[in-house]
Coordinates of C-alpha atoms in Angstrom, one line a residue:
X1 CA -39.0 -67.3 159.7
X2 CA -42.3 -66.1 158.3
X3 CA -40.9 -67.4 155.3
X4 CA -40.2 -70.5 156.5
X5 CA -43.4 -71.7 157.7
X6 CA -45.2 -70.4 154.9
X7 CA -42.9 -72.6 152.4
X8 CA -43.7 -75.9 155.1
X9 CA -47.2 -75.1 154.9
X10 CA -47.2 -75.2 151.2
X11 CA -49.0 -78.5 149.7
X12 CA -46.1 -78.6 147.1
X13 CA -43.6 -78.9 150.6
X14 CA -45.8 -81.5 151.8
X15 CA -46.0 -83.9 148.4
X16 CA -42.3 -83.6 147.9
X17 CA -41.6 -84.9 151.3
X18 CA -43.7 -87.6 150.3
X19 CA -42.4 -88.3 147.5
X20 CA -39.0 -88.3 149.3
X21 CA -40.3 -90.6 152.1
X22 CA -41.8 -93.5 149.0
X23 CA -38.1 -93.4 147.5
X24 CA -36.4 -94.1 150.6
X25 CA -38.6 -96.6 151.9
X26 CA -38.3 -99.0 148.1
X27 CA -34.6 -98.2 148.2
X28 CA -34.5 -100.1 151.7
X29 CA -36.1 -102.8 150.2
X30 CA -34.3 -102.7 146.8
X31 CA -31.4 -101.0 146.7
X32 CA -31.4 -100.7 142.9
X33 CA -34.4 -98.7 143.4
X34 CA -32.4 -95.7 143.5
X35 CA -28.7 -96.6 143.3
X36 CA -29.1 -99.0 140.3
X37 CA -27.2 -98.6 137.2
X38 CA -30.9 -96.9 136.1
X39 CA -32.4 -96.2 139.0
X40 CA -32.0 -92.6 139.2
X41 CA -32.4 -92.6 135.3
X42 CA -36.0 -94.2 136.1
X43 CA -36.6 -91.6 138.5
X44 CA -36.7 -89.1 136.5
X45 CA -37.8 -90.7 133.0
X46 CA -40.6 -92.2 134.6
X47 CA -42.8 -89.5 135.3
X48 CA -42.2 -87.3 132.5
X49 CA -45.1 -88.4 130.5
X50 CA -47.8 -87.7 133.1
X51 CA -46.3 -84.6 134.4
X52 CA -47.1 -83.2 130.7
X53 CA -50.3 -84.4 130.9
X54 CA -50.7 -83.5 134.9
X55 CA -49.8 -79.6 134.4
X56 CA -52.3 -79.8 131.0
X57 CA -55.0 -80.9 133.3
X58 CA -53.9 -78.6 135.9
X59 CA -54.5 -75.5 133.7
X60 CA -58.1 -76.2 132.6
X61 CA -59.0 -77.4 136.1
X62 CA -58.0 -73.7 137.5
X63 CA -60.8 -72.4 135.6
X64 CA -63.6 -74.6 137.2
X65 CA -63.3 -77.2 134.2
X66 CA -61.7 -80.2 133.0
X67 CA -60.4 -82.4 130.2
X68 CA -61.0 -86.0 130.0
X69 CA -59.5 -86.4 126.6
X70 CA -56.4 -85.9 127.4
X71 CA -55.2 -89.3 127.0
X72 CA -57.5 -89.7 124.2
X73 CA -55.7 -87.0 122.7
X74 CA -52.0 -88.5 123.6
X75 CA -52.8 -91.9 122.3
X76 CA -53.8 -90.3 118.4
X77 CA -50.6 -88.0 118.3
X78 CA -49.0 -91.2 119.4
X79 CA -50.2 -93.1 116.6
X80 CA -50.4 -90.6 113.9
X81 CA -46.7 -89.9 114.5
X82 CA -45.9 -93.6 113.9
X83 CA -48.2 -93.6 110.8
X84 CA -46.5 -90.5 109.5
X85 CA -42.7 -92.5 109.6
X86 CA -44.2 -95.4 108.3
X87 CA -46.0 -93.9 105.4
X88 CA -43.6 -91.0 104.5
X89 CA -40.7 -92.6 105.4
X90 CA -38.5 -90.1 103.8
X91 CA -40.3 -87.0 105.8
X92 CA -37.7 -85.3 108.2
X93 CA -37.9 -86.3 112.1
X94 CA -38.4 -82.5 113.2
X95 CA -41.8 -81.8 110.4
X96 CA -43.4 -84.8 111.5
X97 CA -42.8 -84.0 115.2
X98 CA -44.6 -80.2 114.2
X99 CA -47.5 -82.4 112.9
X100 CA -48.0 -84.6 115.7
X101 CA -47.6 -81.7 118.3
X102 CA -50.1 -79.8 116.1
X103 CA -52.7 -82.7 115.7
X104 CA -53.1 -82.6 119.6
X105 CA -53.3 -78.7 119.4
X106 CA -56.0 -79.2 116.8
X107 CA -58.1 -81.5 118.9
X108 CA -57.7 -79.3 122.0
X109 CA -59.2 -76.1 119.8
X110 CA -62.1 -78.6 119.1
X111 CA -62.6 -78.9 122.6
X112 CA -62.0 -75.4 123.4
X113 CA -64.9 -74.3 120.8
X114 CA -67.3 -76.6 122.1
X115 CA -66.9 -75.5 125.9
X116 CA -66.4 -71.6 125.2
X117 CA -68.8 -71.6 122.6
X118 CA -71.4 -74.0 122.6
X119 CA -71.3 -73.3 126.5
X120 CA -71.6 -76.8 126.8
X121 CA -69.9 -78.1 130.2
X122 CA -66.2 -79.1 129.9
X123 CA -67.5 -82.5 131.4
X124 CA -69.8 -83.5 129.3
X125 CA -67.7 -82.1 126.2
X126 CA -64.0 -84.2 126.6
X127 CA -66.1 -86.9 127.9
X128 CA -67.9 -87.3 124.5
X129 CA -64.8 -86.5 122.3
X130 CA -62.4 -88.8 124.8
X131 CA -64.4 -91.8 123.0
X132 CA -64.6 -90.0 119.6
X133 CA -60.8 -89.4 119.9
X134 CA -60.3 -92.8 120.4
X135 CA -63.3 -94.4 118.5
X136 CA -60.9 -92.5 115.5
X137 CA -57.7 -93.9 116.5
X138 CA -59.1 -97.3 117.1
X139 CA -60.7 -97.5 113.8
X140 CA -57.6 -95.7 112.1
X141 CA -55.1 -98.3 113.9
X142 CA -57.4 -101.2 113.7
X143 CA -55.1 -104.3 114.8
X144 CA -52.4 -102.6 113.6
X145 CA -49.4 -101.0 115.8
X146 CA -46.1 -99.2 115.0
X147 CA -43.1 -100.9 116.1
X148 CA -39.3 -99.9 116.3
X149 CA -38.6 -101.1 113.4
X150 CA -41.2 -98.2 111.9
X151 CA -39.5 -95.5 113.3
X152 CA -36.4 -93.5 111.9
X153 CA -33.4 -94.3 114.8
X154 CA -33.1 -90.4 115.4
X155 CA -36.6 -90.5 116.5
X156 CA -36.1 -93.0 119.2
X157 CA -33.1 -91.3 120.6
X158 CA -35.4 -88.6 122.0
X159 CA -36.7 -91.0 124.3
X160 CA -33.6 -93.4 124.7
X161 CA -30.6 -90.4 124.8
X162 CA -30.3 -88.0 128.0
X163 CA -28.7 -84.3 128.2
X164 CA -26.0 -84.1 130.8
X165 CA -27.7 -87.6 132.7
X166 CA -30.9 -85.9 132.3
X167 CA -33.3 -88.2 129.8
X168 CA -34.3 -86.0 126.9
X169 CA -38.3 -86.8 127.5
X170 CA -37.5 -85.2 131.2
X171 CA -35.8 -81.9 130.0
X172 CA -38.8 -81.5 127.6
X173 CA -41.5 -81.8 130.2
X174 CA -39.0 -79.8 132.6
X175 CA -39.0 -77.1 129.7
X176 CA -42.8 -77.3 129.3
X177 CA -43.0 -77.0 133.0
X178 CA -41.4 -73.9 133.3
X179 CA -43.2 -72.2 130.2
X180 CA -46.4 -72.8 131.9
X181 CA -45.5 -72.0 135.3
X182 CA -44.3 -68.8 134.1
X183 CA -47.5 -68.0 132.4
X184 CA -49.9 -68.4 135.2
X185 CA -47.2 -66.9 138.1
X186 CA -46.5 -63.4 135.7
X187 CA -48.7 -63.1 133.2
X188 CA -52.2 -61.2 133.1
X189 CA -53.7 -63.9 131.0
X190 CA -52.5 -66.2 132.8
X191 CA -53.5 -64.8 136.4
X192 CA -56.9 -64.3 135.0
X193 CA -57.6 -67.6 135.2
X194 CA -57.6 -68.0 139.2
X195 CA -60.3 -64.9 138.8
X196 CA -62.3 -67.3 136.4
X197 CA -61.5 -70.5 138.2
X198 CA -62.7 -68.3 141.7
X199 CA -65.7 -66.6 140.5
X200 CA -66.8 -67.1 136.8
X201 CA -69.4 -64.6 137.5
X202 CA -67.8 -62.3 138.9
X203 CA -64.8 -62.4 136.1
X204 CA -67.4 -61.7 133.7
X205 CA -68.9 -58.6 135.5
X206 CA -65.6 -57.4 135.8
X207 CA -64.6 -57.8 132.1
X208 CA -62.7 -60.4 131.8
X209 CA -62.7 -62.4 128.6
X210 CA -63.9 -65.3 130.0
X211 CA -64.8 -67.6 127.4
X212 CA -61.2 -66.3 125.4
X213 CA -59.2 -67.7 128.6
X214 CA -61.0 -71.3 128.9
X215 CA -60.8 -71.6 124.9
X216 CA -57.3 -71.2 125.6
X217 CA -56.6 -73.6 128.1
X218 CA -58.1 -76.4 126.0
X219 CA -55.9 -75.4 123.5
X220 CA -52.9 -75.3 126.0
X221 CA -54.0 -78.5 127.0
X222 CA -54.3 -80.5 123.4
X223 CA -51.0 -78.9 122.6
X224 CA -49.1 -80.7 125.6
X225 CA -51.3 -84.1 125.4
X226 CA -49.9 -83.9 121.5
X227 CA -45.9 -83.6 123.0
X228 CA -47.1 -86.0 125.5
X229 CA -48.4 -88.6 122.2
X230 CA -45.1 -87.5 120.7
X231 CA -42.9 -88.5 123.7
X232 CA -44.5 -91.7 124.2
X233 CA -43.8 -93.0 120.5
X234 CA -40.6 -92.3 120.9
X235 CA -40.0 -93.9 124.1
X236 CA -41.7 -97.1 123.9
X237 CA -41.2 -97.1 119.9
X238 CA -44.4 -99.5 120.4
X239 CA -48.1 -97.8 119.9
X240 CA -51.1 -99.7 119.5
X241 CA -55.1 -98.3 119.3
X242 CA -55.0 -98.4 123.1
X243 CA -51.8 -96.1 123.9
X244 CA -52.3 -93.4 127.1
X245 CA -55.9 -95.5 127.6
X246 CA -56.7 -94.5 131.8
X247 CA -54.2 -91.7 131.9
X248 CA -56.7 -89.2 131.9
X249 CA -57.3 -90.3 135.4
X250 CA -54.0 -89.9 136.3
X251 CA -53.3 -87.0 135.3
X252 CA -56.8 -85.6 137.3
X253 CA -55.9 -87.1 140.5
X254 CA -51.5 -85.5 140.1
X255 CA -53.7 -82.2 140.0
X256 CA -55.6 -83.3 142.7
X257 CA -53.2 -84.6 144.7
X258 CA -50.6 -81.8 144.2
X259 CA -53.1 -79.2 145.4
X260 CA -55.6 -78.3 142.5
X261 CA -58.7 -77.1 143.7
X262 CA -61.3 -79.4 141.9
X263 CA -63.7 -76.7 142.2
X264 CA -61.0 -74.5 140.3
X265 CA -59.3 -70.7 141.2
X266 CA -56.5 -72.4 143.4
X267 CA -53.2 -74.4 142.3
X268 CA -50.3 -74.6 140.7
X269 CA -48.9 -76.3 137.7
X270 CA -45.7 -77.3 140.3
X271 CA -48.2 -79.1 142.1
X272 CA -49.5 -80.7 139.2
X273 CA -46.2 -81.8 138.7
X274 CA -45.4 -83.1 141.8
X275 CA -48.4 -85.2 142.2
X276 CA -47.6 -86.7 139.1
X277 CA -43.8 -87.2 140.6
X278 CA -45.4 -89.1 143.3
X279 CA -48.0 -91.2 141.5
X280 CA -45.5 -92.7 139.1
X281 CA -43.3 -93.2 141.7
X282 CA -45.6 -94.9 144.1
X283 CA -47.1 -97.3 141.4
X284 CA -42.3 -98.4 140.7
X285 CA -42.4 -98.2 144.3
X286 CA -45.1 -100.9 145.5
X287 CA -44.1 -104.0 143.0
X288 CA -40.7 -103.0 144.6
X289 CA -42.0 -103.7 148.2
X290 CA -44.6 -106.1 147.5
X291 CA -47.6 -105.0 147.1
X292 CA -50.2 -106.2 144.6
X293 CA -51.7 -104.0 142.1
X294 CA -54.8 -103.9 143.4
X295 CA -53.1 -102.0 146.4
X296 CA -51.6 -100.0 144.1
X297 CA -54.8 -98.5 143.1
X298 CA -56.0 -98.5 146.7
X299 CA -53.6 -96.1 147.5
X300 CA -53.9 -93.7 144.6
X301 CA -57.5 -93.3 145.2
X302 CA -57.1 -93.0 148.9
X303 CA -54.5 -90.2 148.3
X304 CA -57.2 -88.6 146.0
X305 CA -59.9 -88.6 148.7
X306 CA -57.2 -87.5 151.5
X307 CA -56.6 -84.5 149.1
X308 CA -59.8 -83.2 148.7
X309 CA -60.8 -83.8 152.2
X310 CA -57.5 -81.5 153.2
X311 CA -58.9 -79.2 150.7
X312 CA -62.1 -78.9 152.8
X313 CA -60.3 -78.7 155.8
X314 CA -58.6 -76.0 155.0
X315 CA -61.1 -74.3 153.1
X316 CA -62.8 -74.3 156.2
X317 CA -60.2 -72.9 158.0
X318 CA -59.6 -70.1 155.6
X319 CA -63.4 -69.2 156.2
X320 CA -63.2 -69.1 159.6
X321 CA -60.2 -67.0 159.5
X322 CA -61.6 -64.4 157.7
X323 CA -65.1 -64.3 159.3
X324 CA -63.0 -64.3 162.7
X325 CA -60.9 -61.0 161.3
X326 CA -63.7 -59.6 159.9
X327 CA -65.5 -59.4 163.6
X328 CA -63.1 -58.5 165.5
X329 CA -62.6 -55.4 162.7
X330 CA -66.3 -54.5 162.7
X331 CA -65.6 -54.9 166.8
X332 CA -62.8 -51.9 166.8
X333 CA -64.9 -49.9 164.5
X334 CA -67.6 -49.7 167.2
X335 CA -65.8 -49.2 169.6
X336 CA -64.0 -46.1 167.9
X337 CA -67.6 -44.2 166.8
X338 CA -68.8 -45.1 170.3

């Protein structure tokens, strides 16, 4: 029973349901929604993307920081990946994959020096390169986009083809998921960032190698915006200077919104992921229904603020709680010297 509540309780419980409740309400609407011949397909394809990019942001934002360049970082694998078929055309699919992957890793490092290093804050840092990333892709790409035609028909299956019903882009970002999830539920490293994302202070009194953990959630993080680049060449086989632009914001507020502490040292990645679940499929949803897009937006920032203020809420509470315990234990002592 104890269980039980604790699993309703759970801010993962609560987004699911509502991304449950958003689904049912545009199938009433439109039943194609969710019983077209790719509504279900869409369901899952849709979010994939931004759930990459949700649980990158989730991991840096544990640690009291955050990484604007994400999409920044997604739009220049995007492109470079393109380039690469289009100017080695005889390269194999899975090598330029590696390189794309590992241009996105090489841009997160560059962020990870300058935060753990430079101890310059994360916010100022992926601001600035977020408009050198794309100042670079913009110049590189110029007018210039990659089209289908560009890209090598094996390429494009990734984001067209599906494993067992399930789209390919979906099992990778289900894959990438798990990986990460595992890392920060069982691993020391990986636990070590709730003590950093808690009390950086404290972490460091206590030994922790704090600037070695943040470097290496930027470099976690550049590694899944460069699948994330990779995934959206080959799903919309279309990428201009402006691919991913404003998904940094997405993927900030699925963190949010699935129960990332802004403030860092509380979350998880499944959170991450559900909040990025919901966004994607609030923003099919409302066209579906409709509602304008400017009442799209409306509603994803109001979900933002309703997070954070539930955050404080229970925050709050949590205090309370403890102070309340910690009384009533001083209380007994007392009482047991007296």
């Amino acid at each position: 029973m104890n269980s039980l509540t604790a699993l309703v309780k759970r801010r993962e419980t609560s987004v699911a349901l509502a991304v449950i409740v958003v689904i049912v309400i545009a199938t009433l609407f439109n039943s194609n929604f969710a019983f077209g011949s790719d509504g279900f397909r869409n369901l899952l394809l849709t979010p994939s993307i931004l759930v990459l990019l949700a649980i990158a942001q989730a991991v840096v934002v544990i640690t009291r920081n955050i990484d604007l360049s994400v999409s920044a970082v997604l739009g220049l694998s995007a492109y470079a990946t393109g380039r690469m078929f289009t100017d080695w055309p005889d390269a194999p699919t899975i090598l330029v994959i590696l390189l794309g992957v590992l241009l996105g890793t090489g841009l997160g490092v560059i962020n990870g020096l300058l935060v753990s290093v430079a101890k310059v804050p994360a916010l100022v840092i992926t601001l600035g390169t977020l408009y050198i990333y794309r100042g670079i892709d913009i110049a590189w790409a110029g007018s210039t986009r990659i089209n289908a035609s560009d890209l090598p028909s094996d390429f494009t299956a990734i984001g067209t083809g599906s494993l067992f019903g399930i789209p390919w882009l979906t099992v990778i970002a289900l894959i990438a998921f798990a990986v990460l999830a595992y890392y920060l539920g069982y691993m020391r490293s990986g636990r070590d960032l709730y003590a950093i994302g808690s009390n950086p202070d404290a972490a460091e009194l206590y030994g922790l190698p704090v600037a070695r953990r943040i470097f290496g959630t930027f470099v976690i993080s550049g590694t899944l915006s460069g699948i994330a680049g990779v995934m959206y060449a080959a799903r919309y086989a279309t990428v201009s200077a402006t691919a991913g632009s404003g998904m940094e914001l997405d993927s900030v507020a699925a963190a949010v919104i699935g129960g990332v502490a802004i403030f860092g040292g509380s979350g998880t990645v499944l959170g991450a992921a559900l909040g990025a679940v919901l966004l994607s499929t609030i923003n099919r949803a409302l066209p579906t229904v409709g509602i304008q897009d400017f009442w799209q937006q409306a509603v994803v920032g109001a979900l933002i603020i309703g997070a954070i203020v539930l955050d404080r809420v229970l925050s709050l509470r949590t205090q309370r709680a403890v102070f309340r315990e910690r009384q009533s234990a001083g209380a007994e002592r007392e009482g047991v010297s007296s």
